[in-house]
Short mmCIF file of C-alpha atoms and ligand atoms in Angstrom, two decimals:
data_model
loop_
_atom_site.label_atom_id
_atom_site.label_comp_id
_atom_site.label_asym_id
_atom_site.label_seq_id
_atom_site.Cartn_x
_atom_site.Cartn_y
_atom_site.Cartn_z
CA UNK A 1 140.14 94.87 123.64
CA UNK A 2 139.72 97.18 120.94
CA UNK A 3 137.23 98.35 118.03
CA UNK A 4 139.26 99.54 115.73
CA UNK A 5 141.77 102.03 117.78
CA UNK A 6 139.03 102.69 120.30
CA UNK A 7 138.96 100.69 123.37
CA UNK A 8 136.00 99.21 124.61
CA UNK A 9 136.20 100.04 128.30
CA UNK A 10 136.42 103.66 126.91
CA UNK A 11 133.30 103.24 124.63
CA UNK A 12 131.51 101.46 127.69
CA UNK A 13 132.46 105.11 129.96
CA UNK A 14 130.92 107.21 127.32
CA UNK A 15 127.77 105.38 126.60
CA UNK A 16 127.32 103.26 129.47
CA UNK A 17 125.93 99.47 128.78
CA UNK A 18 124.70 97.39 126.58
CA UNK A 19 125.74 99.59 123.69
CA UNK A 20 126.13 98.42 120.29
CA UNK A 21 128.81 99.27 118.27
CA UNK A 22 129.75 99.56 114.82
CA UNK A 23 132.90 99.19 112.98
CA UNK A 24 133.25 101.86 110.21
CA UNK A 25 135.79 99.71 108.47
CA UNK A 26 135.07 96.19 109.11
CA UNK A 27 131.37 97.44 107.61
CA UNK A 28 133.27 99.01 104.08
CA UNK A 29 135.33 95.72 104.11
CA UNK A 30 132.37 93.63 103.88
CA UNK A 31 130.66 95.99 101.49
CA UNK A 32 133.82 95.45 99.45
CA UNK A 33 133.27 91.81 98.72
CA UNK A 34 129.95 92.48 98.19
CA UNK A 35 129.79 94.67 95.60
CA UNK A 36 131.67 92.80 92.81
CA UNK A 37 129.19 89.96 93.14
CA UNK A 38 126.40 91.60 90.92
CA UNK A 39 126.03 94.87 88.97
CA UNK A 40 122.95 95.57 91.27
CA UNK A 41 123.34 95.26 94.71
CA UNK A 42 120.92 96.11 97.46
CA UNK A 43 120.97 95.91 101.05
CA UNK A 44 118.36 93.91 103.03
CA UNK A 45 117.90 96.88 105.54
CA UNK A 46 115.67 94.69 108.01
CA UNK A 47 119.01 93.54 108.98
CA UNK A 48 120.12 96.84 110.55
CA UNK A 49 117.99 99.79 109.46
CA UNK A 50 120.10 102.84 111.57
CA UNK A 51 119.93 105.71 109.52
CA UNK A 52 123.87 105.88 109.57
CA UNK A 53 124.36 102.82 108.23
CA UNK A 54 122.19 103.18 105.76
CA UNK A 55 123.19 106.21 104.35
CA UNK A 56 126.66 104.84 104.23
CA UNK A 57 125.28 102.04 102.14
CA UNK A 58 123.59 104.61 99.72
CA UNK A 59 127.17 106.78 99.51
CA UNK A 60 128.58 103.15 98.34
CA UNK A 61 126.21 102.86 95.50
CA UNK A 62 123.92 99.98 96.90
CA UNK A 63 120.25 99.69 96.45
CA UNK A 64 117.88 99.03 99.03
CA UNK A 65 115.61 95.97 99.92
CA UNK A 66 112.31 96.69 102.10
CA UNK A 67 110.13 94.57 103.19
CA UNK A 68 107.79 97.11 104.49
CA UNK A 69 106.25 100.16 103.92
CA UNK A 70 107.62 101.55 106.96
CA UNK A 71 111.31 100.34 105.82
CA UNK A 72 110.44 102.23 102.41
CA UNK A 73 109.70 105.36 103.93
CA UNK A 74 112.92 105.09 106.61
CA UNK A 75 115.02 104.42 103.27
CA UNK A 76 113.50 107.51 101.41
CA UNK A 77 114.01 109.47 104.62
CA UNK A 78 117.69 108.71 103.96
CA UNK A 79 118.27 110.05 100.86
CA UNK A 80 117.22 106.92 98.78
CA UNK A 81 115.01 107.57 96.11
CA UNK A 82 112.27 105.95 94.93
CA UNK A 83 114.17 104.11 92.02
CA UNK A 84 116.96 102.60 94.32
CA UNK A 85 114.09 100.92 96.16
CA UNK A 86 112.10 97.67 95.59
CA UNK A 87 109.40 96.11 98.01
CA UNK A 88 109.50 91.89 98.54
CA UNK A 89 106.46 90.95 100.68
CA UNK A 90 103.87 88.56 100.61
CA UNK A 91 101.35 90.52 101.30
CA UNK A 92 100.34 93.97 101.78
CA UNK A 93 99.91 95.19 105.59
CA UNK A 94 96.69 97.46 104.21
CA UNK A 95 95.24 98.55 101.04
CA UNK A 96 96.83 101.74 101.77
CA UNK A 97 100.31 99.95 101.16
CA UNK A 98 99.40 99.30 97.85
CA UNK A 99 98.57 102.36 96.76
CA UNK A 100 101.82 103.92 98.32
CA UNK A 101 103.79 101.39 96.08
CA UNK A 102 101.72 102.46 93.10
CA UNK A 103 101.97 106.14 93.96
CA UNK A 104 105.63 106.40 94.74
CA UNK A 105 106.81 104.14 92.34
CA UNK A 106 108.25 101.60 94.17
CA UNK A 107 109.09 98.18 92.38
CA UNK A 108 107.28 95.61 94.07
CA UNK A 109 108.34 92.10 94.31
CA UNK A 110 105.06 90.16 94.78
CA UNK A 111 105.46 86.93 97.00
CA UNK A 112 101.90 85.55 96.85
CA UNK A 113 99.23 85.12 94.05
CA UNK A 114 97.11 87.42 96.65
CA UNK A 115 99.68 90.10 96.84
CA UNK A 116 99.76 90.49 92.89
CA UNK A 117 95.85 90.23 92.99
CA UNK A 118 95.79 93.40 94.82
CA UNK A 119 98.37 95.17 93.07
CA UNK A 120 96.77 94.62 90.22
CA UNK A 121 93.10 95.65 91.91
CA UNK A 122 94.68 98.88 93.52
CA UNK A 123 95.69 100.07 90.00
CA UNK A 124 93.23 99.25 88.49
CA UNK A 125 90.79 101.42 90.72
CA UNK A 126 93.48 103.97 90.89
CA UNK A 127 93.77 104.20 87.24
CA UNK A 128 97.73 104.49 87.56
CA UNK A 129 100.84 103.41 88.36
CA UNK A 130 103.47 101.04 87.03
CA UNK A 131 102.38 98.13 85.02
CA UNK A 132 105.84 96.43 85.55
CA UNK A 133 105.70 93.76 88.58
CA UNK A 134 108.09 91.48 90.42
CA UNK A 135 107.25 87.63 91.38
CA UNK A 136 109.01 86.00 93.96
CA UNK A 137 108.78 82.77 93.28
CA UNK A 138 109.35 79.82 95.99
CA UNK A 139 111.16 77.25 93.84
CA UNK A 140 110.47 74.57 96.14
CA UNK A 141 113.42 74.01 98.22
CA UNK A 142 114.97 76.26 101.07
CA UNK A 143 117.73 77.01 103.29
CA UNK A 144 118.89 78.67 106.21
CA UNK A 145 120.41 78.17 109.77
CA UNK A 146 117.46 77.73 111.13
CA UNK A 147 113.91 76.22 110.37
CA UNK A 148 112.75 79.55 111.58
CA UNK A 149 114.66 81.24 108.75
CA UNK A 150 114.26 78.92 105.75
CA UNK A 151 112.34 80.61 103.67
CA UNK A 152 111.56 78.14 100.49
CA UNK A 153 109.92 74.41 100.45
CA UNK A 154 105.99 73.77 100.90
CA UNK A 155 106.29 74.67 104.56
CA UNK A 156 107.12 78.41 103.90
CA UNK A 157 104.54 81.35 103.35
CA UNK A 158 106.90 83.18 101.15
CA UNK A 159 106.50 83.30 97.19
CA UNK A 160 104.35 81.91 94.68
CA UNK A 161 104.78 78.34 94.98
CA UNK A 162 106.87 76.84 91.44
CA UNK A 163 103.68 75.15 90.12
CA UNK A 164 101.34 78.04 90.63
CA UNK A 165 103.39 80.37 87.97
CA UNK A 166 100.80 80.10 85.33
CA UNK A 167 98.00 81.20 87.96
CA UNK A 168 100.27 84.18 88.67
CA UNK A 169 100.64 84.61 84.87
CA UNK A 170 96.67 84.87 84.25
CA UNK A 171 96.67 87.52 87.19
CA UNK A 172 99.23 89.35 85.44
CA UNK A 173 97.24 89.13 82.23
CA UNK A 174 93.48 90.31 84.03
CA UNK A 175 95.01 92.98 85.20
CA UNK A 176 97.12 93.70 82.43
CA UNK A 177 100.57 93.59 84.54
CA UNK A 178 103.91 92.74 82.88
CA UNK A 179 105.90 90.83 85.12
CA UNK A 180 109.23 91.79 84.50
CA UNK A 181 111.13 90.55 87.65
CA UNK A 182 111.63 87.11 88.84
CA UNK A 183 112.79 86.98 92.44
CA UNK A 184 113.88 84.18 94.84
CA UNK A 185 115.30 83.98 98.74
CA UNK A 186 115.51 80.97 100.01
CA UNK A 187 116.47 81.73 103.35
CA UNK A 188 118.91 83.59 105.76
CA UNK A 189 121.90 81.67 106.80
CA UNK A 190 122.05 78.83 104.31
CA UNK A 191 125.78 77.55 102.38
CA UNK A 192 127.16 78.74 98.54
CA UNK A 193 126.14 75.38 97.54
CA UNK A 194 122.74 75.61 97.98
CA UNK A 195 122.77 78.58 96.71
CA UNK A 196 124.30 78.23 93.43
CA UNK A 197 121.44 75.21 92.88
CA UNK A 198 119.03 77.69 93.60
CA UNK A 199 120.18 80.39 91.34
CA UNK A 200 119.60 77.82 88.20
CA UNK A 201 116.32 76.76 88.96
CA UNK A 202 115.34 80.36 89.21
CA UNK A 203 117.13 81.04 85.67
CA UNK A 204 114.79 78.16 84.58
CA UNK A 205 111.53 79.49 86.13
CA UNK A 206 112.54 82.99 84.39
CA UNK A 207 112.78 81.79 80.64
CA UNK A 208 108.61 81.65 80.93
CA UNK A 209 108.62 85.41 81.33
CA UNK A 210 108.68 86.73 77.82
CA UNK A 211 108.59 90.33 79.90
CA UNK A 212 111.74 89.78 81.86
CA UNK A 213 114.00 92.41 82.72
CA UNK A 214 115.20 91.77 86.00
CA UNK A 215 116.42 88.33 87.90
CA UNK A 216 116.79 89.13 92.02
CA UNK A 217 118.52 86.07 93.45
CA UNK A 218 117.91 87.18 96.74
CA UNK A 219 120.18 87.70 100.22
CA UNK A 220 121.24 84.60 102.13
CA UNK A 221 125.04 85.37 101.69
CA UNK A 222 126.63 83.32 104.71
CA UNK A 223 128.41 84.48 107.46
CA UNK A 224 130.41 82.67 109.74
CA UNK A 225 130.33 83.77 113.36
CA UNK A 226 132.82 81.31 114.80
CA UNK A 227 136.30 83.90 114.62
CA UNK A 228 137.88 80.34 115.09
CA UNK A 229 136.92 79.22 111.54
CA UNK A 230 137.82 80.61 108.42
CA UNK A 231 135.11 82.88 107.10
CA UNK A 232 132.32 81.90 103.95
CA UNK A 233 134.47 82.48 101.16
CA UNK A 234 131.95 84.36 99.21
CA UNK A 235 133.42 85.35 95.52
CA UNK A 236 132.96 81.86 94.36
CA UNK A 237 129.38 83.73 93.65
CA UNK A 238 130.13 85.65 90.98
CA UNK A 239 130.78 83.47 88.17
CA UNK A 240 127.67 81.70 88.67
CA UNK A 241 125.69 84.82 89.11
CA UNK A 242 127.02 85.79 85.65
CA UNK A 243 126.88 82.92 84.34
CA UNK A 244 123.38 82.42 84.67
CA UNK A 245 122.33 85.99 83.63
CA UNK A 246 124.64 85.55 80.58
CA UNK A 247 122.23 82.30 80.26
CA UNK A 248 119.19 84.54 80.07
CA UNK A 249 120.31 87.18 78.05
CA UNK A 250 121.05 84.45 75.96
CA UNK A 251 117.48 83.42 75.99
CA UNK A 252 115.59 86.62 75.35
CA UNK A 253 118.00 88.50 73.39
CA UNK A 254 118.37 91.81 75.57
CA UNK A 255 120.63 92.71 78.74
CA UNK A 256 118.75 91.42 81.37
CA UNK A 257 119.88 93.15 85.09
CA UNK A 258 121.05 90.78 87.74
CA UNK A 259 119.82 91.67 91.61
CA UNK A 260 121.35 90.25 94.81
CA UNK A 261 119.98 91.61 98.30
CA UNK A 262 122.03 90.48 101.18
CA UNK A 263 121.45 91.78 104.79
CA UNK A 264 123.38 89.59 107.12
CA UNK A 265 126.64 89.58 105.64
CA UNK A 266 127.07 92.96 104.91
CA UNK A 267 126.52 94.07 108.62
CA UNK A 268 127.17 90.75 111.00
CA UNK A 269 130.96 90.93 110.99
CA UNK A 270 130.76 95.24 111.90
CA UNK A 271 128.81 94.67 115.21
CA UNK A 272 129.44 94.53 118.63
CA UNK A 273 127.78 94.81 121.79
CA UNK A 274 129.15 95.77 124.96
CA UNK A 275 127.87 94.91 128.52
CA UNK A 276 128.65 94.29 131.59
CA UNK A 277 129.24 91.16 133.99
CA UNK A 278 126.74 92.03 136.95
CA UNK A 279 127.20 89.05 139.64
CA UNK A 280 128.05 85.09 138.98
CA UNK A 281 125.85 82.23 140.43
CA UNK A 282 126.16 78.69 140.35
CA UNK A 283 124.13 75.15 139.90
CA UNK A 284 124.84 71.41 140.46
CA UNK A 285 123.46 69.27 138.33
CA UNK A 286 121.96 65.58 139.02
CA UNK A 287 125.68 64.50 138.13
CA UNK A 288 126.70 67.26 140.94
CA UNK A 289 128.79 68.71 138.50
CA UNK A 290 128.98 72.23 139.12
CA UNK A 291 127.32 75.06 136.24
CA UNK A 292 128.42 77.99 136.56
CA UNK A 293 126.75 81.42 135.54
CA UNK A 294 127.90 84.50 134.12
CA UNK A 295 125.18 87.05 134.94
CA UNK A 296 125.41 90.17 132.49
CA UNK A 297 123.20 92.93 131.19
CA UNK A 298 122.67 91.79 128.43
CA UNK A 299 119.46 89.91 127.71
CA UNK A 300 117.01 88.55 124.81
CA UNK A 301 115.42 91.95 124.74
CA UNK A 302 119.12 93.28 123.17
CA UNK A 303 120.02 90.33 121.54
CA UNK A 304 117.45 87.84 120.79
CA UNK A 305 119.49 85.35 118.05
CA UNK A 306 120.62 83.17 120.55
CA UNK A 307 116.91 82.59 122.35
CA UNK A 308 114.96 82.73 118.40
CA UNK A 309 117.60 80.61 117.09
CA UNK A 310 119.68 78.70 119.34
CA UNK A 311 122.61 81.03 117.69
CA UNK A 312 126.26 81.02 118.02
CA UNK A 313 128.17 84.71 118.78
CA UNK A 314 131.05 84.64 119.92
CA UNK A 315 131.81 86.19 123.67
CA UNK A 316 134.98 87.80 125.34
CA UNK A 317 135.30 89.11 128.76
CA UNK A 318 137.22 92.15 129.23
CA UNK A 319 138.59 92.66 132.82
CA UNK A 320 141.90 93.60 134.31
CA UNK A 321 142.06 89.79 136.58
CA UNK A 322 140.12 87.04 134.24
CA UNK A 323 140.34 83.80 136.43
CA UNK A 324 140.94 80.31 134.63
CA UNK A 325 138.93 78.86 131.47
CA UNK A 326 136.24 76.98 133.01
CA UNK A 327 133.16 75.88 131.61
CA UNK A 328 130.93 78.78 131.62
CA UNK A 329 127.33 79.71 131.01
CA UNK A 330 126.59 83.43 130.11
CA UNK A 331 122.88 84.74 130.58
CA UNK A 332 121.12 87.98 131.10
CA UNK A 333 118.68 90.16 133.03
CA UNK A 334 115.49 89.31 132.01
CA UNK A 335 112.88 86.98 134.26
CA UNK A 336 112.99 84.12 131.82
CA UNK A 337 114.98 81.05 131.90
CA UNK A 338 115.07 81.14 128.01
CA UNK A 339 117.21 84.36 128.88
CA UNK A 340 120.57 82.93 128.01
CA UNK A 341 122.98 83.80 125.14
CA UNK A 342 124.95 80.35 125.10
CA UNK A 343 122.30 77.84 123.94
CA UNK A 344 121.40 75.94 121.49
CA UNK A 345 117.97 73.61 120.85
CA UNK A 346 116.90 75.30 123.48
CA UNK A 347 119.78 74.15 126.18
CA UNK A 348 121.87 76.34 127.95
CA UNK A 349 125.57 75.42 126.54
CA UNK A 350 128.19 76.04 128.83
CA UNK A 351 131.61 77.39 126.97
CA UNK A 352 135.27 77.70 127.74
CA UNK A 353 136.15 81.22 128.59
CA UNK A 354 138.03 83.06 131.37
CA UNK A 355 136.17 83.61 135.06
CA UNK A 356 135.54 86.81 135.15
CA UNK A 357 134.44 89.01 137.78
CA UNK A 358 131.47 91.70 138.84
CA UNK A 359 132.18 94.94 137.10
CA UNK A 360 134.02 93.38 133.95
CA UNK A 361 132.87 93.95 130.95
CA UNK A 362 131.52 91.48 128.22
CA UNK A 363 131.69 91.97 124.37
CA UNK A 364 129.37 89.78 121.99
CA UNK A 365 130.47 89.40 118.34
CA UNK A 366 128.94 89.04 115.25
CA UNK A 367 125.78 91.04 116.75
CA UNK A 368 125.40 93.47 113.41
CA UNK A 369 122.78 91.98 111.90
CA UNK A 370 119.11 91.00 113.12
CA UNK A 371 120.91 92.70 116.80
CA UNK A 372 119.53 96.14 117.63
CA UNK A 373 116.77 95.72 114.86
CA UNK A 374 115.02 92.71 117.69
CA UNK A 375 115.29 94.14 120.43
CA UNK A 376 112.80 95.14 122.18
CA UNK A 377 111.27 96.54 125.38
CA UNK A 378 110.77 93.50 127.42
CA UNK A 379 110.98 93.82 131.15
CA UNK A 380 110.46 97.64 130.58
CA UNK A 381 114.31 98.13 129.40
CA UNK A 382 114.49 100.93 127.40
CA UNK A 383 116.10 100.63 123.99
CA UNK A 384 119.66 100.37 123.84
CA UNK A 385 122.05 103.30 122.13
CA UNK A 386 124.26 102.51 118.59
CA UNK A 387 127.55 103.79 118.17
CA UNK A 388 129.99 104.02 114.90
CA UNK A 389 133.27 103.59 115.15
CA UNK A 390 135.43 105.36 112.73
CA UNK A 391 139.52 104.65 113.32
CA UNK A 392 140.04 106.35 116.70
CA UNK A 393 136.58 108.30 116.39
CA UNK A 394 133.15 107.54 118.17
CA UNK A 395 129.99 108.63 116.71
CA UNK A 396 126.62 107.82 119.09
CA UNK A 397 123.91 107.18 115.90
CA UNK A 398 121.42 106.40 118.26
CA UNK A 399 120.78 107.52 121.68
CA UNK A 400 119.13 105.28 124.70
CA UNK A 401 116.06 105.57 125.28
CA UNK A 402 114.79 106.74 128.64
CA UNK A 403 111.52 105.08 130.74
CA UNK A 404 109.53 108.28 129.26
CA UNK A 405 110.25 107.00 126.00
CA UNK A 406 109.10 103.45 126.63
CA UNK A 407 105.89 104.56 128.13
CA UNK A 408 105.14 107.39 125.85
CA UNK A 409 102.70 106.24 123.79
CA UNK A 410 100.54 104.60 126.82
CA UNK A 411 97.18 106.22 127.58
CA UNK A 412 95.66 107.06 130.67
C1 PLP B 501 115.73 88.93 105.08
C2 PLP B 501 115.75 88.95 103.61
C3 PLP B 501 116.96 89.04 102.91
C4 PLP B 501 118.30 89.03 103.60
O1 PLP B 501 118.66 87.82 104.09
P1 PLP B 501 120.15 87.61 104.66
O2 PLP B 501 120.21 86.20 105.04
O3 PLP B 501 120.27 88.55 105.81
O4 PLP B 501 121.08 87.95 103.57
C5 PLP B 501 116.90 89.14 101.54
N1 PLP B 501 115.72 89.15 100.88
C6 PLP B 501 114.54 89.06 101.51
C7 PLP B 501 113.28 89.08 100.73
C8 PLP B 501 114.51 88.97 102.89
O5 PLP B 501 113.34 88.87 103.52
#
């Protein structure tokens, strides 16, 4: 199996496993049918914030999402300035946040009455900064693949809730704010459909904003990990993204700029991760029907989608003697039964693929976005290296961290 003209048992020599891996142009593909979507586009970098990646993204003309300070500062650190960047939170980590958006100039995208309470405080007693503010506003309804990523309806933190606007309003006003953004995001991993519903109720919320400049319809682009099924067909977006900011222009007179912000679907497709099959083990279940288990290196702390979310990725097997298709389940290293990458509602699920054997290697798909950003240092395993693969040309953009790293910062 290859990435590109590189072959994956070579990448898995150099860099040893798990390694994710990047494809250079599966990555510009995606960014391709991105960018005609919207005149501004910007990159949700919590999706994959390696400094590679996103100064490729800045080289391409996209903007950047944060939803940190700490994602700010990593996008300024790579070239971005301070204009390319906007903040969408709910809240700000520390006071000192605030004042860092208000001192470098960062648009900020306010997603609770609270948030733009402070904003407006922290200027106030700063005596500067930008007057010009962002609401995200949580129109109600929500989407996503998973409850745990739905990110409108009354159950979700984010934004100011539809029927609060005029309380967000008379913050603006006592602090004498202009609110000159509307924002909405729904949710990660949701369908076109619901989207396009979503983008009018925004353009509605936005016509009571006399200050209006700038409508951010969010990320949430779909991607579909299933290589079997045809993928999202995305462009369908366009026309209703201009539509509705033709709408608006309509309404106030004046251009008015049109934001999108995806994350997963500009980096979900470009990802890999390689591992390797380290022994097999089998079950019987009360039916004695036999489970088997494919035992790899690979484990929540690399990859946690499939544990968070029950997720789908697809999985090859790359060996030079893969048995028969059976029905198999594929899990990983850490000491938790949770610890298994085929699952779903919390259920191991076995799937068809090809025995393989001890020493093979694996290769998960799809693992681009939300991948090497979750992973963590569970069961003491250090970080895992990121490589970019350019046509017949490896780049390592991140080396692996060693057990000094991971216990660096212990005292004592
Ligand atoms: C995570 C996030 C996105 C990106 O969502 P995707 O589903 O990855 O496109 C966009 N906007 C905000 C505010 C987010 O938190």
């Amino acid at each position: 199996m290859n990435i590109e003209k590189v072959n994956v048992r070579e990448i898995a020599k150099q860099f040893g496993t798990p390694v994710y891996v990047y494809s250079l142009r599966i990555l510009r593909e995606s960014i391709a049918e991105i960018m005609p979507l919207s005149p501004v586009v910007r990159f949700s970098m919590k999706s994959c914030s390696n400094t590679t990646i996103l100064k490729e993204m800045l080289s391409l003309g996209i903007k950047i999402d944060a939803v940190s300070v700490p994602e700010i500062q990593r996008a300024l650190k790579a070239g971005y300035s301070a204009e390319d960047i906007c903040l969408t939170s709910d809240v700000f980590f520390t006071a000192e946040d605030a004042e860092f958006c208000l001192k470098t100039q960062i648009f900020c995208s306010c997603g609770s009455l609270g948030m733009l309470e402070e904003y407006g405080e922290t200027r106030q007693r700063l005596g500067f900064g930008s007057d010009s503010v962002s609401i995200r506003i949580n129109p109600g309804e929500g989407a996503g693949h998973s409850k745990k990523t739905n990110t409108g309806g009354p159950y979700s933190k984010h934004g100011i809730w539809y029927e609060n606007l005029d309380e967000a309003k008379a913050i603006a006003e006592k602090y004498g704010l202009r609110i000159t953004g509307v924002h909405t995001h729904i949710g990660s991993g949701g369908d076109m459909e619901h989207l396009s519903r979503i983008t009018g109720k925004l353009v509605d919320f936005a016509k009571g904003f006399p200050d209006l400049r700038v409508i951010n319809f969010g990320g949430g682009l779909p991607y579909e990990y299933d290589p079997e099924k045809p993928q999202i067909d995305i462009s369908t977006y366009h026309p209703i993204l201009e539509e509705r900011t033709q709408e608006l222009e309509a309404h106030f007179g004046r251009p008015i700029t049109c934001e999108i912000e995806p994350g997963r679907r500009f980096v979900a497709g470009c990802g890999f991760l390689i591992g390797e099959v380290r022994s097999l083990n089998h079950t019987f279940n009360e039916n004695k029907k036999r489970l088997d288990y494919v035992l790899t290196n690979i484990g929540f702390c690399h990859l946690l989608r499939p544990m968070a979310y029950g997720s789908y990725h697809p999985i090859w097997f790359v060996g030079d003697e893969l048995g028969e298709e059976t029905d198999i389940i594929v899990a990983g290293p850490v000491c938790e039964s949770g610890d298994v990458l085929t699952q779903k509602n919390d259920e191991p699920v076995p799937r068809r693929l090809p025995r393989p054997k001890r020493g093979d290697l694996v290769v998960i798909g799809g693992a681009g976005a939300y991948g090497h950003v979750m992973s963590s240092n569970y069961n003491s395993q250090p970080l895992i290296p990121e490589v970019l693969v350019d046509g017949d040309q490896m780049t390592q953009i991140r080396r692996r961290q060693t057990l000094d790293d991971v216990i660096r910062e212990e005292i004592g």
